[in-house]
Coordinates of C-alpha atoms in Angstrom, one line a residue:
X1 CA -12.5 -10.8 17.8
X2 CA -12.0 -9.3 14.8
X3 CA -14.8 -7.1 14.0
X4 CA -13.1 -5.7 10.6
X5 CA -14.6 -7.4 7.3
X6 CA -11.7 -8.4 4.0
X7 CA -11.5 -8.4 0.7
X8 CA -8.9 -10.2 -1.2
X9 CA -8.3 -9.6 -4.1
X10 CA -5.7 -13.0 -5.7
X11 CA -4.3 -13.2 -9.0
X12 CA -2.3 -16.4 -10.0
X13 CA -1.3 -19.5 -12.3
X14 CA -0.3 -17.5 -15.6
X15 CA 2.0 -14.9 -14.9
X16 CA 3.0 -13.6 -11.0
X17 CA 0.8 -14.9 -8.5
X18 CA -0.1 -12.1 -5.9
X19 CA -2.7 -11.2 -3.3
X20 CA -3.7 -7.9 -2.2
X21 CA -6.1 -7.3 1.3
X22 CA -8.4 -4.5 1.5
X23 CA -10.7 -3.2 4.8
X24 CA -13.2 -0.1 3.7
X25 CA -10.0 2.1 4.5
X26 CA -8.1 0.9 1.6
X27 CA -5.3 -1.6 1.0
X28 CA -3.6 -3.6 3.8
X29 CA -1.0 -5.7 2.5
X30 CA 0.0 -6.2 -0.9
X31 CA 1.8 -9.8 -2.0
X32 CA 3.9 -11.7 -4.2
X33 CA 4.1 -15.5 -3.7
X34 CA 7.7 -15.2 -5.0
X35 CA 8.9 -13.8 -2.4
X36 CA 8.1 -16.8 0.1
X37 CA 9.3 -19.2 -2.7
X38 CA 12.4 -17.2 -3.7
X39 CA 10.7 -18.7 -7.5
X40 CA 11.3 -15.3 -10.2
X41 CA 7.6 -15.0 -11.3
X42 CA 6.2 -18.0 -9.6
X43 CA 2.7 -18.5 -11.0
X44 CA 1.5 -20.7 -9.0
X45 CA -1.3 -20.7 -7.2
X46 CA -0.3 -18.1 -3.7
X47 CA -1.0 -20.2 -0.9
X48 CA 2.2 -18.8 1.0
X49 CA 0.7 -15.4 0.6
X50 CA -2.3 -16.4 2.0
X51 CA -0.8 -18.1 5.1
X52 CA 1.1 -15.5 5.9
X53 CA -2.2 -13.2 5.5
X54 CA -4.4 -16.4 8.0
X55 CA -1.2 -15.2 10.4
X56 CA -0.3 -11.4 10.7
X57 CA -4.3 -10.4 9.7
X58 CA -6.2 -13.6 11.3
X59 CA -8.4 -14.1 8.2
X60 CA -10.7 -16.8 8.4
X61 CA -14.5 -17.4 6.3
X62 CA -15.8 -15.3 9.8
X63 CA -13.9 -11.7 8.6
X64 CA -14.3 -11.8 5.6
X65 CA -16.5 -10.2 3.0
X66 CA -15.7 -11.3 -0.3
X67 CA -12.5 -13.1 -2.0
X68 CA -12.0 -11.9 -5.5
X69 CA -10.1 -13.6 -8.5
X70 CA -8.8 -12.1 -11.2
X71 CA -10.5 -14.0 -14.0
X72 CA -12.8 -16.2 -15.0
X73 CA -10.8 -19.8 -14.6
X74 CA -13.1 -22.0 -17.0
X75 CA -13.9 -19.1 -19.9
X76 CA -9.9 -18.5 -19.8
X77 CA -8.9 -21.9 -19.7
X78 CA -11.5 -22.3 -23.2
X79 CA -10.8 -19.5 -25.1
X80 CA -6.6 -21.5 -25.9
X81 CA -9.2 -24.2 -26.1
X82 CA -11.9 -23.5 -28.8
X83 CA -8.8 -21.7 -30.4
X84 CA -6.9 -24.9 -30.6
X85 CA -9.4 -27.5 -31.6
X86 CA -10.6 -25.6 -34.8
X87 CA -7.8 -27.3 -36.6
X88 CA -6.6 -30.5 -33.7
X89 CA -4.1 -31.9 -36.4
X90 CA -2.0 -29.1 -36.5
X91 CA -2.4 -27.0 -32.8
X92 CA -2.2 -30.4 -31.0
X93 CA 1.0 -30.3 -29.8
X94 CA -0.7 -27.2 -27.7
X95 CA -3.8 -28.5 -27.4
X96 CA -2.2 -31.8 -25.7
X97 CA -0.4 -29.1 -23.7
X98 CA -3.6 -27.4 -22.5
X99 CA -5.2 -30.7 -22.0
X100 CA -2.8 -32.3 -19.6
X101 CA -2.1 -29.2 -17.2
X102 CA -6.1 -28.8 -16.7
X103 CA -5.7 -29.6 -12.6
X104 CA -2.8 -27.1 -12.7
X105 CA -5.4 -24.3 -14.5
X106 CA -7.7 -21.6 -12.6
X107 CA -10.1 -23.7 -13.3
X108 CA -9.2 -25.3 -9.6
X109 CA -8.9 -21.6 -7.8
X110 CA -12.0 -22.9 -5.4
X111 CA -10.6 -25.8 -4.8
X112 CA -6.9 -24.7 -3.7
X113 CA -8.4 -21.8 -1.7
X114 CA -11.0 -23.7 0.3
X115 CA -8.4 -26.1 1.2
X116 CA -6.2 -23.4 2.9
X117 CA -9.4 -21.2 4.5
X118 CA -13.3 -23.1 4.4
X119 CA -14.7 -20.2 2.9
X120 CA -18.9 -20.1 2.1
X121 CA -18.8 -20.1 -1.7
X122 CA -20.9 -17.4 -2.0
X123 CA -18.3 -15.5 -1.0
X124 CA -16.0 -16.2 -4.3
X125 CA -16.4 -13.9 -6.9
X126 CA -15.0 -13.0 -10.6
X127 CA -13.7 -10.2 -12.3
X128 CA -12.8 -9.7 -15.8
X129 CA -8.8 -9.9 -17.0
X130 CA -8.8 -7.2 -18.3
X131 CA -11.5 -5.7 -16.4
X132 CA -9.0 -6.7 -13.8
X133 CA -6.8 -4.3 -14.9
X134 CA -8.7 -1.6 -15.5
X135 CA -10.3 -1.3 -12.0
X136 CA -5.7 -1.1 -10.9
X137 CA -6.1 0.8 -12.5
X138 CA -8.3 3.1 -11.5
X139 CA -7.5 2.8 -8.3
X140 CA -4.5 5.3 -8.3
X141 CA -6.3 8.7 -10.1
X142 CA -9.5 9.9 -7.5
X143 CA -10.8 12.0 -10.8
X144 CA -11.1 8.4 -12.4
X145 CA -13.9 9.7 -14.2
X146 CA -11.9 12.1 -16.5
X147 CA -10.1 9.2 -17.8
X148 CA -10.3 6.7 -20.6
X149 CA -8.6 3.5 -19.6
X150 CA -7.1 1.3 -22.1
X151 CA -5.3 -2.2 -21.3
X152 CA -3.1 -4.4 -23.4
X153 CA -1.0 -7.4 -22.6
X154 CA -0.2 -10.9 -24.3
X155 CA -4.2 -12.4 -24.2
X156 CA -6.1 -13.1 -20.7
X157 CA -10.0 -14.7 -21.7
X158 CA -9.3 -14.8 -25.2
X159 CA -8.6 -10.8 -25.2
X160 CA -6.0 -8.9 -25.7
X161 CA -6.9 -5.3 -25.6
X162 CA -9.4 -3.1 -24.5
X163 CA -11.2 0.3 -23.5
X164 CA -12.6 0.9 -20.9
X165 CA -14.9 3.7 -19.5
X166 CA -16.1 5.1 -15.2
X167 CA -18.7 7.3 -15.0
X168 CA -19.1 9.6 -12.1
X169 CA -21.5 7.2 -10.4
X170 CA -18.6 4.0 -11.3
X171 CA -20.7 2.6 -13.8
X172 CA -17.7 0.9 -15.6
X173 CA -18.1 0.5 -19.9
X174 CA -16.2 -1.6 -22.0
X175 CA -16.6 0.2 -25.3
X176 CA -13.9 -1.9 -27.5
X177 CA -11.6 -5.3 -27.4
X178 CA -9.6 -6.8 -28.9
X179 CA -9.1 -11.1 -29.3
X180 CA -6.9 -13.6 -29.5
X181 CA -5.0 -14.5 -31.6
X182 CA -4.1 -10.6 -32.7
X183 CA -1.9 -9.5 -29.8
X184 CA 0.4 -6.6 -30.0
X185 CA 2.0 -8.4 -26.4
X186 CA 2.5 -12.1 -28.0
X187 CA 4.5 -10.2 -30.6
X188 CA 6.7 -8.0 -28.7
X189 CA 7.3 -11.1 -27.0
X190 CA 7.6 -13.6 -29.9
X191 CA 10.7 -11.1 -30.9
X192 CA 12.4 -11.7 -27.1
X193 CA 11.8 -15.8 -27.6
X194 CA 13.4 -15.2 -30.7
X195 CA 16.9 -13.4 -29.7
X196 CA 17.7 -15.5 -26.9
X197 CA 15.6 -14.0 -23.8
X198 CA 12.9 -15.7 -21.4
X199 CA 9.2 -14.6 -23.0
X200 CA 7.9 -12.6 -20.0
X201 CA 10.9 -12.0 -18.4
X202 CA 13.0 -10.4 -20.9
X203 CA 11.4 -7.9 -22.9
X204 CA 12.7 -5.1 -21.2
X205 CA 16.2 -6.7 -22.7
X206 CA 14.2 -6.7 -25.7
X207 CA 13.3 -2.4 -24.9
X208 CA 17.2 -1.8 -23.8
X209 CA 18.8 -3.7 -26.6
X210 CA 16.4 -1.8 -29.3
X211 CA 18.0 1.7 -28.3
X212 CA 21.4 0.5 -29.8
X213 CA 19.7 -0.3 -32.7
X214 CA 18.1 0.9 -36.1
X215 CA 14.6 0.2 -37.4
X216 CA 15.7 -1.6 -40.6
X217 CA 13.2 -4.1 -40.9
X218 CA 9.7 -2.1 -40.2
X219 CA 8.2 -2.9 -43.7
X220 CA 8.9 -6.7 -43.2
X221 CA 7.5 -6.7 -39.7
X222 CA 4.5 -4.7 -40.8
X223 CA 3.3 -7.7 -42.3
X224 CA 3.7 -10.0 -39.8
X225 CA 1.5 -7.5 -37.4
X226 CA -0.6 -4.3 -38.4
X227 CA -0.7 -1.6 -37.1
X228 CA -3.3 -0.3 -38.0
X229 CA -5.8 -3.1 -37.4
X230 CA -4.4 -4.8 -34.6
X231 CA -4.1 -8.6 -36.7
X232 CA -1.6 -10.9 -36.7
X233 CA -0.2 -12.9 -39.2
X234 CA 0.0 -15.9 -37.9
X235 CA 2.2 -17.5 -40.5
X236 CA 5.1 -16.5 -38.6
X237 CA 4.1 -17.2 -35.4
X238 CA 4.4 -21.2 -33.8
X239 CA 3.3 -19.9 -30.0
X240 CA -0.3 -22.0 -30.9
X241 CA 1.1 -25.3 -32.4
X242 CA 4.6 -24.9 -30.4
X243 CA 5.3 -25.6 -26.8
X244 CA 9.3 -24.8 -27.0
X245 CA 9.4 -21.4 -29.7
X246 CA 6.6 -18.7 -30.8
X247 CA 7.8 -18.0 -34.2
X248 CA 7.5 -20.2 -37.5
X249 CA 10.1 -21.0 -39.5
X250 CA 8.1 -19.3 -41.9
X251 CA 10.1 -16.2 -39.6
X252 CA 13.5 -18.1 -39.8
X253 CA 14.0 -17.8 -43.4
X254 CA 13.1 -13.9 -43.5
X255 CA 15.4 -13.1 -40.2
X256 CA 18.0 -16.4 -39.8
X257 CA 19.0 -18.9 -37.3
X258 CA 17.4 -17.6 -33.8
X259 CA 19.4 -17.3 -30.5
X260 CA 23.1 -16.1 -31.7
X261 CA 25.2 -15.1 -29.0
X262 CA 25.2 -11.5 -29.2
X263 CA 29.1 -11.6 -28.0
X264 CA 29.9 -11.2 -31.9
X265 CA 29.5 -7.8 -33.7
X266 CA 27.5 -8.8 -36.1
X267 CA 25.3 -10.4 -34.1
X268 CA 24.2 -7.7 -31.8
X269 CA 24.0 -5.3 -34.4
X270 CA 21.6 -7.8 -36.5
X271 CA 19.5 -8.2 -33.2
X272 CA 19.7 -4.5 -32.3
X273 CA 17.8 -3.4 -35.5
X274 CA 15.3 -6.6 -35.3
X275 CA 15.0 -5.2 -31.7
X276 CA 14.4 -1.6 -32.8
X277 CA 12.7 -2.2 -35.1
X278 CA 10.0 -4.3 -33.2
X279 CA 9.8 -1.6 -30.6
X280 CA 8.7 1.0 -33.7
X281 CA 6.2 -1.5 -34.3
X282 CA 5.0 -0.8 -30.8
X283 CA 4.7 2.1 -30.5
X284 CA 2.8 3.1 -33.5
X285 CA 0.3 0.5 -32.6
X286 CA 0.0 2.0 -29.2
X287 CA -0.2 5.1 -30.8
X288 CA -2.9 3.6 -33.0
X289 CA -4.7 2.4 -29.8
X290 CA -4.8 5.7 -28.4
X291 CA -6.3 7.2 -30.4
X292 CA -9.1 4.8 -31.4
X293 CA -9.2 5.5 -27.5
X294 CA -10.0 8.6 -27.5
X295 CA -12.1 8.6 -30.1
X296 CA -14.4 6.4 -28.6
X297 CA -14.5 8.4 -25.6
X298 CA -13.8 12.1 -26.2
X299 CA -11.8 11.6 -23.3
X300 CA -7.7 12.3 -23.3
X301 CA -6.5 11.6 -20.2
X302 CA -5.2 7.8 -20.4
X303 CA -4.3 5.2 -18.2
X304 CA -2.8 1.8 -19.8
X305 CA -2.0 -1.2 -18.2
X306 CA -1.7 -5.0 -18.8
X307 CA 1.9 -6.1 -19.2
X308 CA 3.3 -4.4 -22.8
X309 CA 2.5 -0.9 -20.3
X310 CA 5.6 -1.6 -18.9
X311 CA 7.3 -0.6 -21.6
X312 CA 9.0 2.6 -20.6
X313 CA 10.3 3.2 -23.9
X314 CA 7.3 3.1 -25.7
X315 CA 6.0 6.4 -22.6
X316 CA 8.4 8.4 -23.6
X317 CA 7.8 8.2 -27.2
X318 CA 4.4 9.0 -27.3
X319 CA 4.5 10.9 -24.7
X320 CA 5.9 13.4 -27.7
X321 CA 3.1 13.2 -30.2
X322 CA 0.8 15.6 -28.1
X323 CA -2.2 13.3 -28.9
X324 CA -3.6 13.0 -25.1
X325 CA -3.9 15.4 -22.2
X326 CA -2.4 13.4 -19.1
X327 CA -1.0 9.3 -19.8
X328 CA -0.5 7.4 -16.9
X329 CA 0.8 4.0 -16.2
X330 CA 0.5 2.7 -12.8
X331 CA 3.3 0.8 -11.0
X332 CA 2.6 -2.7 -11.4
X333 CA 0.4 -2.6 -14.8
X334 CA 0.5 -5.8 -15.3
X335 CA -0.7 -9.1 -14.2
X336 CA 1.1 -9.2 -10.4
X337 CA -0.6 -5.9 -10.4
X338 CA -4.5 -6.9 -11.2
X339 CA -4.6 -8.7 -7.6
X340 CA -5.1 -5.3 -6.4
X341 CA -7.3 -4.5 -9.2
X342 CA -9.8 -7.7 -8.6
X343 CA -9.8 -6.7 -4.7
X344 CA -11.0 -2.9 -6.1
X345 CA -13.9 -5.1 -8.3
X346 CA -14.7 -7.0 -4.6
X347 CA -14.7 -3.7 -2.9
X348 CA -17.4 -2.4 -5.6
X349 CA -19.8 -4.9 -5.7
X350 CA -20.2 -5.1 -2.2
X351 CA -19.7 -1.3 -2.0
X352 CA -21.8 -0.7 -5.1
X353 CA -21.1 3.2 -5.6
X354 CA -17.0 2.5 -3.9
X355 CA -13.5 2.5 -5.2
X356 CA -10.7 1.3 -3.4
X357 CA -8.3 4.4 -3.8
X358 CA -4.1 3.4 -4.1
X359 CA -3.0 5.3 -0.8
X360 CA 1.2 4.4 -1.2
X361 CA 3.1 3.0 -3.8
X362 CA 4.3 1.0 -1.3
X363 CA 1.3 -1.5 -0.3
X364 CA 3.3 -4.3 0.2
X365 CA 3.7 -5.3 4.6
X366 CA 6.1 -4.0 7.0
X367 CA 9.1 -5.3 7.3
X368 CA 8.3 -5.5 11.5
X369 CA 5.2 -7.9 10.3
X370 CA 7.3 -10.1 8.3
X371 CA 10.1 -10.4 10.5
X372 CA 7.9 -11.2 13.7
X373 CA 8.2 -14.5 15.0
X374 CA 11.3 -15.3 12.0
X375 CA 13.5 -17.3 13.7
X376 CA 16.6 -14.4 13.3
X377 CA 18.7 -13.0 15.9
X378 CA 19.4 -9.8 14.0
X379 CA 22.8 -8.4 16.1
X380 CA 24.0 -12.3 14.9
X381 CA 24.0 -11.5 10.9
X382 CA 25.0 -7.4 11.5
X383 CA 26.3 -5.1 13.4
X384 CA 24.9 -1.8 13.9
X385 CA 26.7 1.4 12.5
X386 CA 25.1 4.1 13.7
X387 CA 24.3 3.9 17.2
X388 CA 25.3 7.5 17.7
X389 CA 24.5 9.3 14.3
X390 CA 21.2 9.2 12.2
X391 CA 21.3 6.2 10.5
X392 CA 20.1 7.9 6.8
X393 CA 23.7 10.5 7.1
X394 CA 25.9 7.0 7.9
X395 CA 24.2 5.3 5.0
X396 CA 24.9 8.4 3.0
X397 CA 29.2 9.0 4.3
X398 CA 28.9 5.6 2.6
X399 CA 28.0 6.6 -0.5
X400 CA 30.5 9.7 -0.6
X401 CA 33.5 6.8 -0.2
X402 CA 32.5 5.1 -3.0
X403 CA 30.3 2.0 -1.3
X404 CA 27.3 1.0 -2.2
X405 CA 24.9 0.6 0.3
X406 CA 21.4 -1.6 -0.5
X407 CA 18.0 -0.5 1.4
X408 CA 15.7 -2.7 3.3
X409 CA 12.6 -0.1 4.9
X410 CA 9.0 0.1 5.6
X411 CA 6.9 -1.2 3.2
X412 CA 7.3 -3.5 -0.5
X413 CA 6.5 -1.5 -3.4
X414 CA 4.3 -3.3 -5.6
X415 CA 6.3 -3.6 -9.6
X416 CA 9.0 -5.1 -10.9
X417 CA 11.1 -1.9 -10.0
X418 CA 12.4 -0.9 -6.7
X419 CA 11.8 2.7 -5.2
X420 CA 13.8 2.8 -2.5
X421 CA 12.7 1.1 0.1
X422 CA 13.9 -2.5 -1.5
X423 CA 16.6 -0.9 -3.4
X424 CA 21.1 -1.1 -4.2
X425 CA 22.3 2.7 -3.9
X426 CA 25.2 3.9 -5.3
X427 CA 26.7 7.5 -6.3
X428 CA 25.6 7.9 -9.8
X429 CA 29.0 10.1 -10.8
X430 CA 31.1 7.4 -9.7
X431 CA 31.8 5.8 -12.9
X432 CA 34.2 2.1 -11.6
X433 CA 30.9 1.8 -8.8
X434 CA 27.9 1.8 -11.1
X435 CA 30.2 -0.7 -14.0
X436 CA 30.8 -2.9 -10.8
X437 CA 27.4 -3.2 -9.2
X438 CA 25.7 -3.4 -12.7
X439 CA 28.3 -6.2 -14.1
X440 CA 29.7 -8.2 -11.7
X441 CA 27.0 -7.8 -8.5
X442 CA 24.3 -7.5 -10.4
X443 CA 24.6 -9.6 -13.0
X444 CA 23.0 -7.5 -15.8
X445 CA 24.3 -7.1 -19.3
X446 CA 26.2 -4.5 -20.8
X447 CA 23.3 -3.1 -22.3
X448 CA 21.0 -2.6 -19.7
X449 CA 21.3 0.2 -18.1
X450 CA 21.1 1.6 -14.0
X451 CA 18.4 3.9 -13.0
X452 CA 19.0 6.7 -11.1
X453 CA 17.2 8.4 -8.0
X454 CA 16.2 12.0 -8.0
X455 CA 14.5 14.3 -5.2
X456 CA 11.8 16.3 -7.8
X457 CA 12.9 19.4 -6.4
X458 CA 16.5 19.0 -8.8
X459 CA 15.2 16.8 -11.5
X460 CA 15.0 20.3 -14.0
X461 CA 18.8 20.6 -13.5
X462 CA 19.4 17.5 -15.1
X463 CA 16.3 16.0 -17.3
X464 CA 13.6 16.5 -19.8
X465 CA 10.2 15.0 -20.5
X466 CA 6.7 16.4 -21.4
X467 CA 4.9 17.0 -19.0
X468 CA 2.1 14.8 -20.3
X469 CA 3.6 11.5 -19.0
X470 CA 5.4 13.4 -15.5
X471 CA 3.3 11.5 -12.7
X472 CA 5.0 8.5 -14.1
X473 CA 8.3 9.3 -13.3
X474 CA 7.4 8.9 -9.3
X475 CA 7.1 4.9 -10.4
X476 CA 9.9 4.5 -13.3
X477 CA 7.3 4.3 -15.5
X478 CA 8.8 6.5 -18.2
X479 CA 11.8 7.3 -19.7
X480 CA 13.3 11.1 -20.2
X481 CA 16.1 12.4 -21.7
X482 CA 19.5 13.8 -20.3
X483 CA 20.5 17.5 -20.2
X484 CA 23.8 18.4 -20.5
X485 CA 24.2 18.8 -17.6
X486 CA 24.1 15.2 -16.6
X487 CA 26.7 14.2 -18.7
X488 CA 29.4 16.6 -17.2
X489 CA 28.4 14.7 -14.6
X490 CA 26.4 11.6 -14.3
X491 CA 27.4 10.6 -18.0
X492 CA 27.1 6.5 -16.0
X493 CA 23.7 6.2 -15.8
X494 CA 22.5 7.1 -19.9
X495 CA 21.4 4.6 -22.1
X496 CA 23.3 4.5 -25.4
X497 CA 20.3 6.7 -26.8
X498 CA 20.7 10.1 -24.0
X499 CA 17.7 9.0 -21.8
X500 CA 17.4 7.4 -18.7
X501 CA 14.4 5.7 -16.7
X502 CA 14.7 7.9 -13.7
X503 CA 13.0 8.1 -10.7
X504 CA 11.5 11.2 -8.6
X505 CA 11.0 12.3 -4.8
X506 CA 9.3 14.2 -3.3
X507 CA 8.0 12.1 -0.1
X508 CA 10.3 14.1 2.4
X509 CA 9.6 11.2 5.1
X510 CA 11.0 8.5 3.1
X511 CA 14.8 8.3 4.2
X512 CA 16.0 8.2 0.2
X513 CA 15.1 11.8 0.9
X514 CA 16.7 12.5 3.3
X515 CA 19.5 10.7 1.8
X516 CA 19.3 12.3 -1.5
X517 CA 18.4 15.7 0.3
X518 CA 21.9 15.0 2.6
X519 CA 24.0 14.4 -0.1
X520 CA 24.0 17.7 -1.7
X521 CA 26.2 19.3 0.7
X522 CA 28.9 16.8 -1.0
X523 CA 27.8 18.6 -4.2
X524 CA 26.3 14.8 -4.8
X525 CA 22.5 14.8 -6.4
X526 CA 21.6 11.9 -7.9
X527 CA 22.1 7.8 -7.2
X528 CA 21.7 4.9 -9.0
X529 CA 18.3 2.6 -7.8
X530 CA 18.1 -0.5 -8.8
X531 CA 16.3 -3.7 -7.5
X532 CA 17.3 -5.1 -4.1
X533 CA 18.1 -8.4 -6.0
X534 CA 20.5 -11.1 -8.0
X535 CA 19.4 -11.5 -11.2
X536 CA 16.7 -13.7 -12.1
X537 CA 16.2 -14.0 -8.7
X538 CA 13.3 -11.7 -6.4
X539 CA 13.7 -8.8 -4.8
X540 CA 14.1 -9.5 -1.2
X541 CA 11.4 -9.6 1.1
X542 CA 12.3 -11.2 4.8
X543 CA 15.8 -10.3 7.2
X544 CA 17.3 -13.9 5.7
X545 CA 17.1 -12.7 2.3
X546 CA 18.7 -9.6 3.1
X547 CA 21.7 -11.3 4.6
X548 CA 22.0 -13.9 1.6
X549 CA 21.4 -11.6 -1.0
X550 CA 24.4 -9.2 0.4
X551 CA 26.3 -12.2 1.2
X552 CA 26.5 -13.2 -2.4
X553 CA 26.5 -9.8 -4.2
X554 CA 29.0 -8.5 -1.6
X555 CA 27.8 -5.5 -0.3
X556 CA 28.3 -4.8 2.9
X557 CA 26.1 -1.7 4.6
X558 CA 22.1 -2.3 4.4
X559 CA 20.1 0.6 5.6
X560 CA 16.5 -0.3 7.8
X561 CA 13.6 1.3 9.6
X562 CA 16.2 1.2 13.1
X563 CA 19.8 1.5 11.5
X564 CA 23.0 1.4 9.1
X565 CA 24.6 -2.3 9.7
X566 CA 27.2 -4.1 8.2
X567 CA 27.0 -7.5 7.3
X568 CA 29.5 -9.8 9.9
X569 CA 30.8 -13.3 8.6
X570 CA 29.0 -16.1 10.2

């Protein structure tokens, strides 16, 4: 009989669906629905995640204390409906779409969950959208009363920004919020849409592209979004009236035709300049938002969450203004990480004076749990090359030889950035290998840089970053500047603006730490680290995904917990 009592947090229906499981000892498991369905950013109710928990942790109504959904479903649906019905003729397309999709909305959360677990209804509780962001951020620090919590995203429950303070007794106070449609997140997504990238997936491309341009359209964009009042000029937007695009004809009259190919020099330059201008609007807006948070709370230590916080270029720019003592962005600040925030809400709801502390940046399930009972014979797919040698040494030797290797280690990461356990690695000084990895294996756009990974002890030899955002380097939450020493040997990982999205490794228990330590014997201190997936696919989850992705990308070698393997031909 299982006597443990579990808390479950769930985020779904709008962006990446995810589930978090915890008990009194902390987070036990974090899952994304996309890992099972292999649909990038899968937003459907996470039935596969819950089935996994039922099977692997023996979850039932008997051992569940509370299940928390990350927002209030009806309120979220109603806010969009209410806004649309104010001008039903103009907004009719969005209104009809919203009503048609009623049965696919989070209003049916209890019904969807009850199909898998027949749960006592009073065990189902609801957080608030931005509060869930806040409570995820609060899990990464112990002295949370010293921080002010700032959230910023597209929209959730009719809010687009919020500021919270958490007292020593865990009392939570909302100090301020901003309302839909006034959203810097929707503004940046509109620019992303105009350039031709996919909303909710392509914003990081807009950020990368911005480094190639100049903010020559800043004055035009300030008329579209007010960086001081956080108000949006809806005349330039169509996200409230149309399904197929988010920008209006008025926007097109100023900036020209959308969706132009980036291969021509003229088009590339134009879009890069628009992206650079939008990036500056974003940075100026968030600067003012943080100043507001500091003024309202009297605190200069900030935790920033919500999808907008994923803009790591913005974090580095803000660090140079010296307006705060510390700024931390957790590893998964978007809706996916809010499952952990909802789990924390449930824990706090039950324990009153306690909150969860996230003890690891790898809260995903262990590989042994994932692959247990999986109908795959490891020896049929892979050949173990490390029977008489330490696996990490064999992996390091292949890297020195110019090979690209994959890692499939211990537990999964939470956020969109792989942090060594589910990664693809190569020598950052090998230009040919780096370019092959980026363009051919991963099939990324040429203007997207690859990230370097380095031991913390070597970081200052090659990079510069302000101390007030240093913590974020553990999970690529900020970019930093390249020193001349990096240009001398590791130029392939430097972005066009002289920056890198660097990850530092300081845990000597990690196999990636051991690889980097061993490689120093060969005068190699930096590796490229990119996620273990092909473009537009989720990161690998089980051994079947590992094998299929390696074959698709023509990667021969993979480091696992129990050995260093080469793929076999079937």
